[in-house]
XYZ file of C-alpha atoms in Angstrom:
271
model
C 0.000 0.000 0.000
C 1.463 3.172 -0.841
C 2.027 5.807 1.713
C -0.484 8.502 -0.230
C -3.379 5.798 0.389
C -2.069 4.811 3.792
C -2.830 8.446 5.011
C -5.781 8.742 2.944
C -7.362 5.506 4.832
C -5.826 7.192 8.160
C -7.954 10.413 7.529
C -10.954 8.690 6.634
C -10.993 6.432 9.777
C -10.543 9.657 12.224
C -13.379 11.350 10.523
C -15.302 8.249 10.795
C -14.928 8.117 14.524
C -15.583 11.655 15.064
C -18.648 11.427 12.829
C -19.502 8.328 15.022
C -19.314 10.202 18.485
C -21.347 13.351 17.173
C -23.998 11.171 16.189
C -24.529 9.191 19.450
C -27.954 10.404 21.221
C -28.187 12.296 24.333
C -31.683 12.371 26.387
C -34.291 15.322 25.983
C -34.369 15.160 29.291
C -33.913 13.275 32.662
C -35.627 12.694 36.319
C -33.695 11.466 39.208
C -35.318 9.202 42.273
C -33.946 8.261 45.403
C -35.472 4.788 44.816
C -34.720 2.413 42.106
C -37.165 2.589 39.286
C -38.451 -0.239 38.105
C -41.086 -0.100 35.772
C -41.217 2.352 33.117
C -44.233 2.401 30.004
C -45.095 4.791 27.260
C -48.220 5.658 25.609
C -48.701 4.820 22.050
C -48.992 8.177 20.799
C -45.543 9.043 22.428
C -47.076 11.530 24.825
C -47.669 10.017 27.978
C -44.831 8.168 30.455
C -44.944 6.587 33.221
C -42.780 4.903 36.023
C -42.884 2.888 39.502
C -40.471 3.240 41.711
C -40.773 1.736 45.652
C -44.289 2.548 46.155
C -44.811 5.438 43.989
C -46.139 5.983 40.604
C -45.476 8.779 38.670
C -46.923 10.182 35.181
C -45.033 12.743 32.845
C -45.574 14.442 29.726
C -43.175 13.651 27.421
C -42.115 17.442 27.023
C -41.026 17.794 30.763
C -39.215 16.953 33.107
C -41.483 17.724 36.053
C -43.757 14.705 36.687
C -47.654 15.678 35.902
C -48.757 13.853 38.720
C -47.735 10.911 41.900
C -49.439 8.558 43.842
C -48.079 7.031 46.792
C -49.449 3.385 47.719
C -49.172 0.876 50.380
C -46.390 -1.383 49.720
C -43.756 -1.520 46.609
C -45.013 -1.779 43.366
C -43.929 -4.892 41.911
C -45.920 -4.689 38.266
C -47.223 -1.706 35.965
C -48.718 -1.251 33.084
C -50.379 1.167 31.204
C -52.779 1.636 28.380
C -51.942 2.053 24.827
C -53.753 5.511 25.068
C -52.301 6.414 28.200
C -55.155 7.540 29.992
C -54.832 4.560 32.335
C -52.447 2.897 34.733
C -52.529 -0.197 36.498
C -49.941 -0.971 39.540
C -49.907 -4.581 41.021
C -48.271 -4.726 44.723
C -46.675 -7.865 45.679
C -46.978 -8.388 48.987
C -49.652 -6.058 49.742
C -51.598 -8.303 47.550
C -53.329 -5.153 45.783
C -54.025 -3.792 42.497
C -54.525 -0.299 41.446
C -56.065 1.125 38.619
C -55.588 4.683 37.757
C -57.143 7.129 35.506
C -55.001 10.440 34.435
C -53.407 10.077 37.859
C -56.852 9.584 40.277
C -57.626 6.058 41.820
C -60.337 4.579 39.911
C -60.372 1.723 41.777
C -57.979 -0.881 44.343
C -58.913 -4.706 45.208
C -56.942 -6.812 47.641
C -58.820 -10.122 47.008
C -55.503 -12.221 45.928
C -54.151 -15.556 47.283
C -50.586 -14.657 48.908
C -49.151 -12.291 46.462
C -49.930 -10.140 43.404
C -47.589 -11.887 40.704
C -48.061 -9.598 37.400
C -50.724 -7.453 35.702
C -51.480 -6.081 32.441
C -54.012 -3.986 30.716
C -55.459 -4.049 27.070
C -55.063 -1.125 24.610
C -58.045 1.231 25.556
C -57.791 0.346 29.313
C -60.974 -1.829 29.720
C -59.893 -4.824 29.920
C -57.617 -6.338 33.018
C -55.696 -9.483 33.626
C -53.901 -10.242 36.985
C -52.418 -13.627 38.421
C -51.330 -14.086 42.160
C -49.952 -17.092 43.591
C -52.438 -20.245 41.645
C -55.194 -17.981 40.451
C -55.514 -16.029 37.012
C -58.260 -13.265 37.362
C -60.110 -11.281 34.964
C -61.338 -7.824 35.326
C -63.522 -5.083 33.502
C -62.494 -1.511 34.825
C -65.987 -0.581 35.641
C -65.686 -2.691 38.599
C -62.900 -4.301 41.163
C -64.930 -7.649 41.259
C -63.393 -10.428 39.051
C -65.551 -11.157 36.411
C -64.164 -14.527 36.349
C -61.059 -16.500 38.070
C -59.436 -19.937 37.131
C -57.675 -21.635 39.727
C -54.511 -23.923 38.678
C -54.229 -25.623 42.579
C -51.059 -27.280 41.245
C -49.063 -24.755 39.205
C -47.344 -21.242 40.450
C -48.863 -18.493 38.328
C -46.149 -16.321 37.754
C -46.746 -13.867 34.492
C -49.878 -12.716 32.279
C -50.379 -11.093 29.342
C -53.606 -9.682 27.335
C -54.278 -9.192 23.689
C -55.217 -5.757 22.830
C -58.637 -6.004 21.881
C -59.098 -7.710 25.379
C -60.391 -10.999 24.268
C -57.693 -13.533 25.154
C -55.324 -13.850 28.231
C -51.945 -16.253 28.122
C -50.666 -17.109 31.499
C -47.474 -18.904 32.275
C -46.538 -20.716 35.253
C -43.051 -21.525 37.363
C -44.083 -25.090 36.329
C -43.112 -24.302 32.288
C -46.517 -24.373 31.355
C -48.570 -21.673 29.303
C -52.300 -21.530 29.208
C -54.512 -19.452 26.858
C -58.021 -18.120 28.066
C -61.151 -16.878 26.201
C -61.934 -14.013 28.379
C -65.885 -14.299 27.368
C -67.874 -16.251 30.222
C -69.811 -19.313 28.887
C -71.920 -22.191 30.560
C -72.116 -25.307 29.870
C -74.843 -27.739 30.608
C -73.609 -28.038 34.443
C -73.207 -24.727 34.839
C -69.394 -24.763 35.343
C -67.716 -21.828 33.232
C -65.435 -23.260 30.831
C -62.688 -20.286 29.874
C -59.376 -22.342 28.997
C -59.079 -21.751 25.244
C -56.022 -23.312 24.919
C -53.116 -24.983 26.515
C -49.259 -25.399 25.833
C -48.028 -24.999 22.529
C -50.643 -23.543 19.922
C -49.400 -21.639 17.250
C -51.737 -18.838 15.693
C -53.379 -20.765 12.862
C -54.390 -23.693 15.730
C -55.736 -21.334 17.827
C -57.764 -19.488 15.328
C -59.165 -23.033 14.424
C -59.798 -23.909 18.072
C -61.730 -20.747 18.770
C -63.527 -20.935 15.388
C -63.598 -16.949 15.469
C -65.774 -14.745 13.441
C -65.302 -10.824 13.718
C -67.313 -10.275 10.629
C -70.282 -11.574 12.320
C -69.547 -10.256 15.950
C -69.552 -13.793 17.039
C -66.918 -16.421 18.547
C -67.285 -20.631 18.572
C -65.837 -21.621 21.759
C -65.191 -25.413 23.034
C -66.828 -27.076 26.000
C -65.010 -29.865 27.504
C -66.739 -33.448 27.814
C -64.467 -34.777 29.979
C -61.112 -34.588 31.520
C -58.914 -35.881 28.621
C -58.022 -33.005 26.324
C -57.950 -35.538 23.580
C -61.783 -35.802 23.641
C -64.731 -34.910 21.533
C -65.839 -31.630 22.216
C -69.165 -29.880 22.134
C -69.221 -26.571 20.299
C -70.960 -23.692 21.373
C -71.351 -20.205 20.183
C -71.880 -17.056 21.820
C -71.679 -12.921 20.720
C -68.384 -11.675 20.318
C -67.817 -9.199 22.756
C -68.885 -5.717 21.892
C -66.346 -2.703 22.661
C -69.059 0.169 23.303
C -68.516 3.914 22.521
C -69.269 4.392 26.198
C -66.228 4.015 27.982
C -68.070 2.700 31.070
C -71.243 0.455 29.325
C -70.594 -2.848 30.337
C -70.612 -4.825 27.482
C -72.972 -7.556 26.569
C -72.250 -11.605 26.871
C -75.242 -14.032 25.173
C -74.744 -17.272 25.385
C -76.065 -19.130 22.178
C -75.600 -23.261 22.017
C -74.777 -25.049 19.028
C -76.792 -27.478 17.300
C -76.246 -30.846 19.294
C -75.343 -32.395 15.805
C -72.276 -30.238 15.573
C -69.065 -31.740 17.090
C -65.340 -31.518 16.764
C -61.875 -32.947 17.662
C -59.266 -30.809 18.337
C -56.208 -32.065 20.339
C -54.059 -29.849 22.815
C-alpha cells in the first residue's frame, strides 16, 4: 500500500470516529429518584410516560421533566402497566396483595382479594380490559368494577406472568411449572353450569388457535369449546356465543349471550 493511500485511509478512519461520536444520542431530558425505578411504560402516541419506583407511581408528559402527577401506595409496586392511550395505569403490589387502577393520575379503583401475592398485571389497549395472576389464580377484570368477572384456579401450578391481547379478548398465562395456558376471556356455561374459559393450553401456534376458537369478527360472534371430559384428547361440544362488543361508552358494560350449538355439531381438536 502506498504511503499517499495509507494516510488517505488514516484520515478517513478519524473522521469516521468523530462522525460516530457526534452522532450518538443524548436524552431530551432526565428525572432522578432516590429509589430504584423499576417499571417504566409509554403511551402509544408518544405523549404520555410513566414509572414505579418503591411505592410510587409517577406520570409525565413527554415534554417535561417535572412529573404531571404521583401517587403514593401501600407497599412496593412490583408490576405496571399502562394503556396504549395512556389515559390509564394499572400498579400490582406484591406483597400487599393489591391492584390499582388509575385514571389520568386519580384512583379509579384498588382490590386486595388475591391468594398470597400479586404476581403480574397487564391492561389491554383502551384500558378496559384487566388481567392479573397471584400465587395459583388467574383473574379477569372489567375496569368498571374491582370484582373479578371470572377467576381460574390452577391448585397445582405457580402463576407467575400474564399477558392480554389488545382487543381484550384472550389472556396467556405462564406458570413456574413451564406451562402456558390461553383463556377466552368471554364467560360461557355449559350444561352443568361450570364456566369453561381455557381456550387453549401449551403450545398452539396462531393458525391452531384461530381453528380452536372458530372466530368470526365479521359476524360479531366467537365458537368456543366445551369440555366433555377430563382428557383433552376428547370430543368436544361446540358452542357459540356474541363476540364481545367494545361500546362507545367508555363505562357500558358490554354484553355476553350465550347461544348453544346445534347438538349435531361436534369436533376434535387435540391440545
Amino acid at each position: 500500500m502506498s504511503r499517499i493511500n495509507l494516510v488517505a485511509l488514516s484520515l478517513f478512519a478519524f473522521l469516521f470516529l468523530i462522525s460516530s461520536a457526534e452522532a450518538e444520542k443524548e436524552p431530551l431530558w432526565e428525572w432522578e429518584s432516590s429509589n430504584a425505578v423499576n417499571h417504566v411504560a409509554i403511551s402509544g402516541d408518544s405523549r404520555n410516560i410513566s414509572a414505579t419506583y418503591a411505592s410510587s407511581v409517577s406520570l409525565w408528559y413527554n415534554d417535561t421533566t417535572n412529573p404531571r402527577n404521583t401517587k403514593t401506595v401501600g407497599s412496593g409496586i412490583s408490576s405496571m402497566e399502562m394503556s396504549f392511550d395512556g389515559k390509564y395505569v394499572l400498579t400490582g403490589e406484591e406483597y400487599d396483595k393489591t391492584v390499582t387502577l388509575w385514571k389520568e393520575g386519580s384512583k379509579v379503583w384498588e382490590t386486595g382479594d388475591f391468594l398470597n401475592v400479586v404476581n403480574d398485571v397487564d391492561i389491554s389497549s383502551n384500558g378496559t380490559y384487566i388481567a392479573v395472576v397471584d400465587w395459583k389464580n388467574v383473574l379477569f377484570f372489567n375496569k368498571a368494577t374491582k370484582e373479578a368477572v371470572w377467576s381460574y384456579n390452577h391448585a397445582n401450578e405457580i402463576t407467575t406472568t400474564v399477558s392480554i391481547s389488545p382487543d381484550g379478548h384472550f389472556i396467556a398465562a405462564g406458570t413456574e411449572h413451564g406451562k402456558v395456558f390461553v383463556y377466552s376471556t368471554i364467560q360461557c356455561q355449559n350444561d352443568h353450569g361450570k364456566a369453561a374459559r381455557i381456550a387453549g393450553k401449551l403450545d398452539l401456534n396462531e393458525n391452531e388457535l384461530a381453528t380452536l376458537m372458530g372466530i368470526d369478527k365479521k359476524d360479531r360472534r366467537i365458537t368456543d369449546i366445551m369440555e366433555k371430559s377430563n382428557d383433552f384428547r376428547q370430543e368436544r361440544e361446540v358452542v357459540t356465543l356474541d363476540y364481545p362488543i367494545i361500546h362507545e361508552k367508555e363505562d357500558e358494560e358490554p354484553k355476553r349471550i350465550t347461544h348453544k350449538a346445534d347438538d349435531k355439531q361436534k369436533s376434535l381438536f387435540e391440545f
